[in-house]
C-alpha cells in the first residue's frame, strides 16, 4: 500500500492545517481524509495516498520534523500497511477472545495477534486452531509483580504494540501501564463511570438500572479510570436476572471491544487528558 | 369508564394467580391485561373491565380484603377513570415543565396538574396560559424546612397524589420524602448511578463518556439513590461541548420524565426494594 | 426438569385466564410466569413448575383437551427440558453460523444442532470441530425442487423442529415453507420492509439511509414478507461505504438471529396473522 | 460575529484542501473546523474566524471565485451570524410546530421563523403568542396549484430561505420543489424507505415491525424519495396499538425534525446525488 497516516496534537495556533496540507501537497501526497478537533489543544489526523510511501517514509518524516518542532507537535507518521502486533490477555471468559479471533480470521481485524496470555489454561483449546502461542502464566495477589515480569519477557521480544485485556480479571502493575501508556485496552463490563470495579452486573441488578453497558478504555494506574474509547448499552428491565444481564452483556462487550481495537490499530484514537478523540469512528 | 386496576405484591406462594383471576371472574370482571413478576416476592397487576365498577368499587374492595389478608398482600384497587392529581416543582429550567404541560394539553397525559411550585418566578409566564396556579416559594439553605412546610400547606388541601420534580434543583427534606413515599418523581440529568449530584453534564464531559443519559426515579432520603423508573441515553463524542451535552440532554430528560410520569399515574410501577417493576412499560 | 409451558390462542372470551390458572392450580402446577395478549384474539403463555411433569405430561394434556376444545384453542403443552432439534442452512457467509455454533457450545443456546446444510462446501471446516454433520447440497435455479427433496430426506428422519436460514441465499419452495409453517427462521440483512430482496446494503447505501438494520422472520411463501420476530438497527452516516455497512451489518445480523432463535425454541413466539407476539422477549 | 463558513463540492482532484486552507490562512482566517468527504466527488466544509468578516465577505468571495472556478466548485461562503428565514407549513397536528417554536423561543434554534402557513385554522392559537404571522390557505385536490401560488406570494416577498413541512399533509407541486431545491424539509412519520406514503403507523402495525421511526428529508418531485437528512427509531412490540405507535412516533418525529433543521440552517448538510452528507451532525 502507498497509504500513510499523520496524527498530531499541539497547542492551538493559526495556520496549522494550511501548513500540514501544503507540506503533503508538495510531496504529491493526496489527502484522502482529514479530520481535526480543537479544544484547548489542536488535534489532526490525515490519511493520504503517496507513491512509494513505505520507501520514502523516513525521508518524509525527517522533512516534517522541523514543522512539527516549530508547532510543538506530538506526532507520528505511519504506513497504513504496517500491522499492529497485539497480545491478548484473558482469564476464563472466552467470548471477547473468541470474537477477536474470528474477526482476525475473516480479515476484518487487520492486525497480527502475536500471542494470548492467560492466568488460566482454560481457553487454550480456543486459541490452538489458529496457531497462535498461548502462554499460561498463573497469577496470585502475591505473585502479581513476578507474573508481570514474565509477561514483559514475552511481550518485549515480540515487539508488541498493543495489549488487549479481553476480560482479563487481573490488575496490571502501574509500571507496566506506564510502559504501555495508551497501548493497553481493557473492556469493562459496565457503562463507566457506573459500576467501576468488581461484579458490575450484580450491582447493576441491585441498583435496578434500565440499561446495562460496556466500556472499552485505556488502562491507567487507577482502576477503570482511564480514557474511554467506546461504550454501548442495551435496554433491560425488571424481568432480567443477573444471569440474563451477563448473557446480554457478553454481546455488548465483544462488540464494544472490537470497535475500540479497530479504531486503535488504525490510529483513529488520540488521547486528550482523560478524554479520547476518536476520528472517523465508524 | 368501567375499567379497574388491581395491583398487589405479597410473599411467593402457589395459587395466587388462580385465586385472583377466579375472584374477578366471579364478579364478571373481564381481564384485559394481566402481568406478573416473581423474584423473592410476587407482584401482580391486573386491568379489568367491570360493569359499573366505579359504583361497586368499595364493595369489591371489601370482598377482596380477606383474600389479600390471607396472602399478606400489599394491594390497591382503583378505577382507571380516576385522575392523579399532580404538583410540578421547577426551578429555572423550563423544558421538562413545558413538555409535561404540552402533553397534558393534548390529552396524552391523563392527569390533573393541580399546581406548579417554584423557588423562582421565572417560569410563571409558561404556566399562566393553562390557568394552573403557580406558587413562588423562595428557598435558601437556611429556609429549606420552612419552605417545605409552606409546600405542605399547598399540597395537602389540594390532595396531591404525586409530586414531579421537573428539574427542581433543591433538596427535599426527608420527612417530606417519607410522607410522599414513592410518590415523588425526580428527573436527574445523568445515567445514574453515574454522575449523581451536581453538574452531571460537566462531569460527563470531563470523564469523556461516549453516551449521556437521564434518569427518572422516586425520591428517597438519599440524594439520587431512589428506585429508578426509567432511563435513556444518546450517543455523543469528543466534538460535543458541555453546552451540546446540555442541549441534547434536554431532549432525553423530558422524554424520560414523561414516560415515568405516564407509567406512574397508570399504576404500572411497583417498587421492589430499591428496584422498580414497570408493567407494560410502553 | 419439572418445568412445563402452555401456550395457546383462541377467540376472545371472558374467564380464560381464570379457567387455565385454576386448572394448573388443581394439578399442583405452580405458575412461574404468565403473560397474555389480547387484540382480536387472545394469546396466553404460562410457564409452570410441576412435580414429575415429564412423566405426567400426557395425562395432563388429555385433561386439558376438553377445556381447550370449549374455548376453540390452538394450543401446545411442552416440557421445558425438551430440546428443539435445529437444522442450519448456510451459503458462503459464515458469521451467523459461527455465532450460533459458539452460543450452542457455551450452553447459551439450549438446543440440539442436528445438521448444517449448505449449497456450498466452504463452511464445512467451521462445522467439523463440533462433530455436527455438514451436508453439501448444490442448488441451481433448475435444481431447486430436487435440492429441496434432498433436504427433506435429511430433515425428516432427523425429526427437525426448526430450520434456521443463517444467510442461506436461496429461495425455499412454498410446499416446504408450508410443511415447516412458522418453523423456518430467516435472517434478512435489512430493516424490513425496507430493502426486501437482493443486495440490501447496496440499496441502503444508495438510498442514503441513516441507520441500517437486520430482521429475523418466519419464512412464508412470499419472499421477506413473513411475520417479523426481531429487528435491530445501527446508526450510520455518509462516511460508511457499502463495505462498512456489510461489516457493521454482520454484527446486527448475528445478534438479531440469535435472539429470534432463542425466543423461538423457548416457545416465546406466537404468530398472530402476519405479526408475532414475543412473550418475555429478553 | 466574525465567523464564516465555506461549503463546497467539486470533482476529486489533489491539492484542494491545501489550496483552500492556504487561501484562508493568507486572509488571516483561522480555521475552527474543517471536515471533508470524498467519494466520486469531493465535499468540504470549513468554519473559520476572521476579523470583520461580515464587512469583508464580498471582497473575500470575489478573491475566492477564481479558485472555485479552476476546481469547478459549487460553493457558498456565508456569515455564521446571518439567520435563516424559515416558513413552517402545518396541517392539524401541532407537535412538530410546537417543538420548533419552543426551540426558537429558548434560543436553541437560531433562525427567524417568518411565518406559519396552514391549510387549516386549528393551530393558529399555538402560533399567536409568538407574534408570528399565521396564514390559513385552504387546499383541496383541485386547488393545489392555486394554493401554491398563494404560498409563493407569501414566501417570495419575505425572502424565505427554507420551508419546513412540519406534518403538512399536502403534496407540494414539482415546480415549487424545484424553485426551493434542497430548501424544503419534510418530516415523514416512518423509517424510509419503509412505509412511504399514507398512514405509515397503521402499516407499521400491520406489518408487525419491531421498531418504528421517522425521517427528515429534502422534498423532491417524487413523494418521500428525496435525500434523507436524519432518521431515528424506537423499539416497539406486539403490545403497542396504532394509537401507541402514533404517540411514541410524535416524540421521534419532533426530535428528528429539529435535528435536521438545526443542521440545515448551520450549512452542515450537503446533497450528494440522492444522499446527504451531514458534517458535524451533533
PDB file of N, CA, C and O in Angstrom, chain C residues 145-193:
ATOM      1  N   UNK C 145     -36.039 -27.587  -6.837  1.00  0.00           N
ATOM      2  CA  UNK C 145     -37.023 -28.542  -6.329  1.00  0.00           C
ATOM      3  C   UNK C 145     -36.342 -29.840  -5.879  1.00  0.00           C
ATOM      4  O   UNK C 145     -36.631 -30.376  -4.818  1.00  0.00           O
ATOM      5  N   UNK C 146     -35.450 -30.297  -6.734  1.00  0.00           N
ATOM      6  CA  UNK C 146     -34.734 -31.529  -6.440  1.00  0.00           C
ATOM      7  C   UNK C 146     -33.911 -31.382  -5.158  1.00  0.00           C
ATOM      8  O   UNK C 146     -33.895 -32.250  -4.301  1.00  0.00           O
ATOM      9  N   UNK C 147     -33.257 -30.233  -5.046  1.00  0.00           N
ATOM     10  CA  UNK C 147     -32.459 -29.975  -3.837  1.00  0.00           C
ATOM     11  C   UNK C 147     -33.353 -30.011  -2.605  1.00  0.00           C
ATOM     12  O   UNK C 147     -32.988 -30.601  -1.572  1.00  0.00           O
ATOM     13  N   UNK C 148     -34.534 -29.393  -2.726  1.00  0.00           N
ATOM     14  CA  UNK C 148     -35.456 -29.365  -1.581  1.00  0.00           C
ATOM     15  C   UNK C 148     -35.870 -30.779  -1.187  1.00  0.00           C
ATOM     16  O   UNK C 148     -36.037 -31.086  -0.004  1.00  0.00           O
ATOM     17  N   UNK C 149     -36.025 -31.643  -2.195  1.00  0.00           N
ATOM     18  CA  UNK C 149     -36.383 -33.035  -1.861  1.00  0.00           C
ATOM     19  C   UNK C 149     -35.241 -33.723  -1.121  1.00  0.00           C
ATOM     20  O   UNK C 149     -35.465 -34.492  -0.192  1.00  0.00           O
ATOM     21  N   UNK C 150     -34.026 -33.439  -1.550  1.00  0.00           N
ATOM     22  CA  UNK C 150     -32.859 -33.992  -0.823  1.00  0.00           C
ATOM     23  C   UNK C 150     -32.840 -33.438   0.607  1.00  0.00           C
ATOM     24  O   UNK C 150     -32.613 -34.174   1.576  1.00  0.00           O
ATOM     25  N   UNK C 151     -33.113 -32.161   0.736  1.00  0.00           N
ATOM     26  CA  UNK C 151     -33.184 -31.556   2.078  1.00  0.00           C
ATOM     27  C   UNK C 151     -34.177 -32.307   2.955  1.00  0.00           C
ATOM     28  O   UNK C 151     -33.881 -32.650   4.100  1.00  0.00           O
ATOM     29  N   UNK C 152     -35.356 -32.600   2.378  1.00  0.00           N
ATOM     30  CA  UNK C 152     -36.396 -33.269   3.153  1.00  0.00           C
ATOM     31  C   UNK C 152     -35.944 -34.653   3.611  1.00  0.00           C
ATOM     32  O   UNK C 152     -36.271 -35.084   4.715  1.00  0.00           O
ATOM     33  N   UNK C 153     -35.187 -35.308   2.751  1.00  0.00           N
ATOM     34  CA  UNK C 153     -34.697 -36.646   3.116  1.00  0.00           C
ATOM     35  C   UNK C 153     -33.694 -36.588   4.264  1.00  0.00           C
ATOM     36  O   UNK C 153     -33.468 -37.574   4.959  1.00  0.00           O
ATOM     37  N   UNK C 154     -33.078 -35.432   4.422  1.00  0.00           N
ATOM     38  CA  UNK C 154     -32.173 -35.253   5.567  1.00  0.00           C
ATOM     39  C   UNK C 154     -32.951 -34.804   6.806  1.00  0.00           C
ATOM     40  O   UNK C 154     -32.692 -35.249   7.930  1.00  0.00           O
ATOM     41  N   UNK C 155     -33.911 -33.922   6.604  1.00  0.00           N
ATOM     42  CA  UNK C 155     -34.618 -33.296   7.734  1.00  0.00           C
ATOM     43  C   UNK C 155     -35.600 -34.243   8.415  1.00  0.00           C
ATOM     44  O   UNK C 155     -35.655 -34.309   9.650  1.00  0.00           O
ATOM     45  N   UNK C 156     -36.365 -34.975   7.611  1.00  0.00           N
ATOM     46  CA  UNK C 156     -37.462 -35.766   8.182  1.00  0.00           C
ATOM     47  C   UNK C 156     -36.980 -36.877   9.109  1.00  0.00           C
ATOM     48  O   UNK C 156     -37.478 -36.970  10.244  1.00  0.00           O
ATOM     49  N   UNK C 157     -36.027 -37.697   8.676  1.00  0.00           N
ATOM     50  CA  UNK C 157     -35.583 -38.760   9.603  1.00  0.00           C
ATOM     51  C   UNK C 157     -34.963 -38.193  10.873  1.00  0.00           C
ATOM     52  O   UNK C 157     -35.018 -38.814  11.925  1.00  0.00           O
ATOM     53  N   UNK C 158     -34.412 -36.984  10.780  1.00  0.00           N
ATOM     54  CA  UNK C 158     -33.762 -36.384  11.962  1.00  0.00           C
ATOM     55  C   UNK C 158     -34.772 -35.663  12.852  1.00  0.00           C
ATOM     56  O   UNK C 158     -34.409 -35.090  13.874  1.00  0.00           O
ATOM     57  N   UNK C 159     -36.030 -35.709  12.436  1.00  0.00           N
ATOM     58  CA  UNK C 159     -37.098 -35.061  13.228  1.00  0.00           C
ATOM     59  C   UNK C 159     -36.764 -33.616  13.590  1.00  0.00           C
ATOM     60  O   UNK C 159     -36.879 -33.196  14.749  1.00  0.00           O
ATOM     61  N   UNK C 160     -36.378 -32.869  12.561  1.00  0.00           N
ATOM     62  CA  UNK C 160     -36.032 -31.457  12.759  1.00  0.00           C
ATOM     63  C   UNK C 160     -37.273 -30.647  13.115  1.00  0.00           C
ATOM     64  O   UNK C 160     -38.299 -30.752  12.464  1.00  0.00           O
ATOM     65  N   UNK C 161     -37.170 -29.858  14.178  1.00  0.00           N
ATOM     66  CA  UNK C 161     -38.277 -28.971  14.564  1.00  0.00           C
ATOM     67  C   UNK C 161     -38.231 -27.657  13.807  1.00  0.00           C
ATOM     68  O   UNK C 161     -39.254 -27.116  13.409  1.00  0.00           O
ATOM     69  N   UNK C 162     -37.031 -27.135  13.682  1.00  0.00           N
ATOM     70  CA  UNK C 162     -36.881 -25.763  13.212  1.00  0.00           C
ATOM     71  C   UNK C 162     -35.692 -25.658  12.266  1.00  0.00           C
ATOM     72  O   UNK C 162     -34.634 -26.227  12.529  1.00  0.00           O
ATOM     73  N   UNK C 163     -35.899 -24.924  11.179  1.00  0.00           N
ATOM     74  CA  UNK C 163     -34.839 -24.677  10.209  1.00  0.00           C
ATOM     75  C   UNK C 163     -34.401 -23.220  10.342  1.00  0.00           C
ATOM     76  O   UNK C 163     -35.235 -22.321  10.352  1.00  0.00           O
ATOM     77  N   UNK C 164     -33.099 -23.013  10.477  1.00  0.00           N
ATOM     78  CA  UNK C 164     -32.555 -21.647  10.563  1.00  0.00           C
ATOM     79  C   UNK C 164     -31.844 -21.327   9.259  1.00  0.00           C
ATOM     80  O   UNK C 164     -30.858 -21.996   8.920  1.00  0.00           O
ATOM     81  N   UNK C 165     -32.320 -20.315   8.563  1.00  0.00           N
ATOM     82  CA  UNK C 165     -31.615 -19.866   7.362  1.00  0.00           C
ATOM     83  C   UNK C 165     -30.624 -18.783   7.781  1.00  0.00           C
ATOM     84  O   UNK C 165     -30.968 -17.617   7.905  1.00  0.00           O
ATOM     85  N   UNK C 166     -29.386 -19.221   8.011  1.00  0.00           N
ATOM     86  CA  UNK C 166     -28.360 -18.328   8.550  1.00  0.00           C
ATOM     87  C   UNK C 166     -27.562 -17.717   7.400  1.00  0.00           C
ATOM     88  O   UNK C 166     -26.397 -18.039   7.213  1.00  0.00           O
ATOM     89  N   UNK C 167     -28.196 -16.824   6.683  1.00  0.00           N
ATOM     90  CA  UNK C 167     -27.666 -16.256   5.436  1.00  0.00           C
ATOM     91  C   UNK C 167     -27.556 -17.344   4.369  1.00  0.00           C
ATOM     92  O   UNK C 167     -26.531 -17.491   3.718  1.00  0.00           O
ATOM     93  N   UNK C 168     -28.678 -18.104   4.204  1.00  0.00           N
ATOM     94  CA  UNK C 168     -28.788 -19.079   3.124  1.00  0.00           C
ATOM     95  C   UNK C 168     -29.453 -18.348   1.975  1.00  0.00           C
ATOM     96  O   UNK C 168     -30.641 -18.023   2.040  1.00  0.00           O
ATOM     97  N   UNK C 169     -28.719 -18.051   0.939  1.00  0.00           N
ATOM     98  CA  UNK C 169     -29.190 -17.117  -0.074  1.00  0.00           C
ATOM     99  C   UNK C 169     -30.007 -17.795  -1.173  1.00  0.00           C
ATOM    100  O   UNK C 169     -29.926 -17.413  -2.345  1.00  0.00           O
ATOM    101  N   UNK C 170     -30.798 -18.790  -0.787  1.00  0.00           N
ATOM    102  CA  UNK C 170     -31.605 -19.498  -1.774  1.00  0.00           C
ATOM    103  C   UNK C 170     -33.078 -19.434  -1.384  1.00  0.00           C
ATOM    104  O   UNK C 170     -33.405 -19.332  -0.198  1.00  0.00           O
ATOM    105  N   UNK C 171     -33.933 -19.505  -2.383  1.00  0.00           N
ATOM    106  CA  UNK C 171     -35.374 -19.481  -2.127  1.00  0.00           C
ATOM    107  C   UNK C 171     -35.858 -20.891  -1.760  1.00  0.00           C
ATOM    108  O   UNK C 171     -35.446 -21.879  -2.363  1.00  0.00           O
ATOM    109  N   UNK C 172     -36.720 -20.942  -0.747  1.00  0.00           N
ATOM    110  CA  UNK C 172     -37.292 -22.212  -0.294  1.00  0.00           C
ATOM    111  C   UNK C 172     -38.620 -22.410  -1.023  1.00  0.00           C
ATOM    112  O   UNK C 172     -39.446 -21.499  -1.047  1.00  0.00           O
ATOM    113  N   UNK C 173     -38.835 -23.603  -1.621  1.00  0.00           N
ATOM    114  CA  UNK C 173     -40.105 -23.804  -2.323  1.00  0.00           C
ATOM    115  C   UNK C 173     -41.286 -23.688  -1.359  1.00  0.00           C
ATOM    116  O   UNK C 173     -41.170 -24.022  -0.174  1.00  0.00           O
ATOM    117  N   UNK C 174     -42.421 -23.240  -1.896  1.00  0.00           N
ATOM    118  CA  UNK C 174     -43.538 -22.931  -1.000  1.00  0.00           C
ATOM    119  C   UNK C 174     -44.094 -24.188  -0.327  1.00  0.00           C
ATOM    120  O   UNK C 174     -44.576 -24.117   0.800  1.00  0.00           O
ATOM    121  N   UNK C 175     -44.018 -25.347  -0.976  1.00  0.00           N
ATOM    122  CA  UNK C 175     -44.507 -26.562  -0.302  1.00  0.00           C
ATOM    123  C   UNK C 175     -43.674 -26.843   0.952  1.00  0.00           C
ATOM    124  O   UNK C 175     -44.174 -27.379   1.935  1.00  0.00           O
ATOM    125  N   UNK C 176     -42.421 -26.448   0.914  1.00  0.00           N
ATOM    126  CA  UNK C 176     -41.567 -26.684   2.080  1.00  0.00           C
ATOM    127  C   UNK C 176     -41.846 -25.657   3.184  1.00  0.00           C
ATOM    128  O   UNK C 176     -41.857 -25.989   4.370  1.00  0.00           O
ATOM    129  N   UNK C 177     -42.112 -24.393   2.779  1.00  0.00           N
ATOM    130  CA  UNK C 177     -42.468 -23.402   3.809  1.00  0.00           C
ATOM    131  C   UNK C 177     -43.790 -23.770   4.472  1.00  0.00           C
ATOM    132  O   UNK C 177     -44.008 -23.454   5.649  1.00  0.00           O
ATOM    133  N   UNK C 178     -44.673 -24.432   3.697  1.00  0.00           N
ATOM    134  CA  UNK C 178     -45.950 -24.857   4.301  1.00  0.00           C
ATOM    135  C   UNK C 178     -45.753 -26.045   5.232  1.00  0.00           C
ATOM    136  O   UNK C 178     -46.363 -26.125   6.295  1.00  0.00           O
ATOM    137  N   UNK C 179     -44.889 -26.972   4.808  1.00  0.00           N
ATOM    138  CA  UNK C 179     -44.582 -28.128   5.650  1.00  0.00           C
ATOM    139  C   UNK C 179     -43.993 -27.679   6.993  1.00  0.00           C
ATOM    140  O   UNK C 179     -44.344 -28.218   8.048  1.00  0.00           O
ATOM    141  N   UNK C 180     -43.114 -26.672   6.953  1.00  0.00           N
ATOM    142  CA  UNK C 180     -42.494 -26.131   8.177  1.00  0.00           C
ATOM    143  C   UNK C 180     -43.044 -24.736   8.473  1.00  0.00           C
ATOM    144  O   UNK C 180     -42.309 -23.775   8.594  1.00  0.00           O
ATOM    145  N   UNK C 181     -44.360 -24.670   8.572  1.00  0.00           N
ATOM    146  CA  UNK C 181     -45.040 -23.384   8.790  1.00  0.00           C
ATOM    147  C   UNK C 181     -44.628 -22.798  10.143  1.00  0.00           C
ATOM    148  O   UNK C 181     -44.761 -23.440  11.181  1.00  0.00           O
ATOM    149  N   UNK C 182     -44.100 -21.580  10.108  1.00  0.00           N
ATOM    150  CA  UNK C 182     -43.638 -20.889  11.324  1.00  0.00           C
ATOM    151  C   UNK C 182     -42.565 -21.693  12.050  1.00  0.00           C
ATOM    152  O   UNK C 182     -42.424 -21.610  13.262  1.00  0.00           O
ATOM    153  N   UNK C 183     -41.842 -22.492  11.267  1.00  0.00           N
ATOM    154  CA  UNK C 183     -40.724 -23.255  11.819  1.00  0.00           C
ATOM    155  C   UNK C 183     -39.445 -23.010  11.024  1.00  0.00           C
ATOM    156  O   UNK C 183     -38.446 -23.682  11.255  1.00  0.00           O
ATOM    157  N   UNK C 184     -39.505 -22.096  10.080  1.00  0.00           N
ATOM    158  CA  UNK C 184     -38.293 -21.705   9.357  1.00  0.00           C
ATOM    159  C   UNK C 184     -38.025 -20.241   9.682  1.00  0.00           C
ATOM    160  O   UNK C 184     -38.878 -19.381   9.463  1.00  0.00           O
ATOM    161  N   UNK C 185     -36.843 -19.972  10.219  1.00  0.00           N
ATOM    162  CA  UNK C 185     -36.468 -18.603  10.582  1.00  0.00           C
ATOM    163  C   UNK C 185     -35.381 -18.125   9.633  1.00  0.00           C
ATOM    164  O   UNK C 185     -34.364 -18.803   9.455  1.00  0.00           O
ATOM    165  N   UNK C 186     -35.606 -16.978   9.025  1.00  0.00           N
ATOM    166  CA  UNK C 186     -34.611 -16.393   8.132  1.00  0.00           C
ATOM    167  C   UNK C 186     -34.066 -15.108   8.753  1.00  0.00           C
ATOM    168  O   UNK C 186     -34.776 -14.381   9.436  1.00  0.00           O
ATOM    169  N   UNK C 187     -32.801 -14.823   8.489  1.00  0.00           N
ATOM    170  CA  UNK C 187     -32.256 -13.508   8.840  1.00  0.00           C
ATOM    171  C   UNK C 187     -32.076 -12.736   7.542  1.00  0.00           C
ATOM    172  O   UNK C 187     -31.368 -13.168   6.629  1.00  0.00           O
ATOM    173  N   UNK C 188     -32.771 -11.591   7.469  1.00  0.00           N
ATOM    174  CA  UNK C 188     -32.617 -10.749   6.284  1.00  0.00           C
ATOM    175  C   UNK C 188     -31.784  -9.536   6.664  1.00  0.00           C
ATOM    176  O   UNK C 188     -32.011  -8.925   7.699  1.00  0.00           O
ATOM    177  N   UNK C 189     -30.855  -9.163   5.789  1.00  0.00           N
ATOM    178  CA  UNK C 189     -29.906  -8.115   6.153  1.00  0.00           C
ATOM    179  C   UNK C 189     -30.391  -6.718   5.807  1.00  0.00           C
ATOM    180  O   UNK C 189     -29.666  -5.910   5.223  1.00  0.00           O
ATOM    181  N   UNK C 190     -31.629  -6.437   6.216  1.00  0.00           N
ATOM    182  CA  UNK C 190     -32.135  -5.062   6.182  1.00  0.00           C
ATOM    183  C   UNK C 190     -33.233  -4.927   7.216  1.00  0.00           C
ATOM    184  O   UNK C 190     -33.718  -5.910   7.755  1.00  0.00           O
ATOM    185  N   UNK C 191     -33.618  -3.687   7.431  1.00  0.00           N
ATOM    186  CA  UNK C 191     -34.720  -3.381   8.325  1.00  0.00           C
ATOM    187  C   UNK C 191     -36.006  -3.485   7.513  1.00  0.00           C
ATOM    188  O   UNK C 191     -36.466  -2.504   6.944  1.00  0.00           O
ATOM    189  N   UNK C 192     -36.584  -4.672   7.448  1.00  0.00           N
ATOM    190  CA  UNK C 192     -37.800  -4.886   6.651  1.00  0.00           C
ATOM    191  C   UNK C 192     -38.942  -4.031   7.182  1.00  0.00           C
ATOM    192  O   UNK C 192     -39.004  -3.781   8.384  1.00  0.00           O
ATOM    193  N   UNK C 193     -39.843  -3.539   6.323  1.00  0.00           N
ATOM    194  CA  UNK C 193     -39.980  -3.885   4.906  1.00  0.00           C
ATOM    195  C   UNK C 193     -39.054  -3.103   3.974  1.00  0.00           C
ATOM    196  O   UNK C 193     -39.189  -3.247   2.767  1.00  0.00           O
TER     197      UNK C 193
END
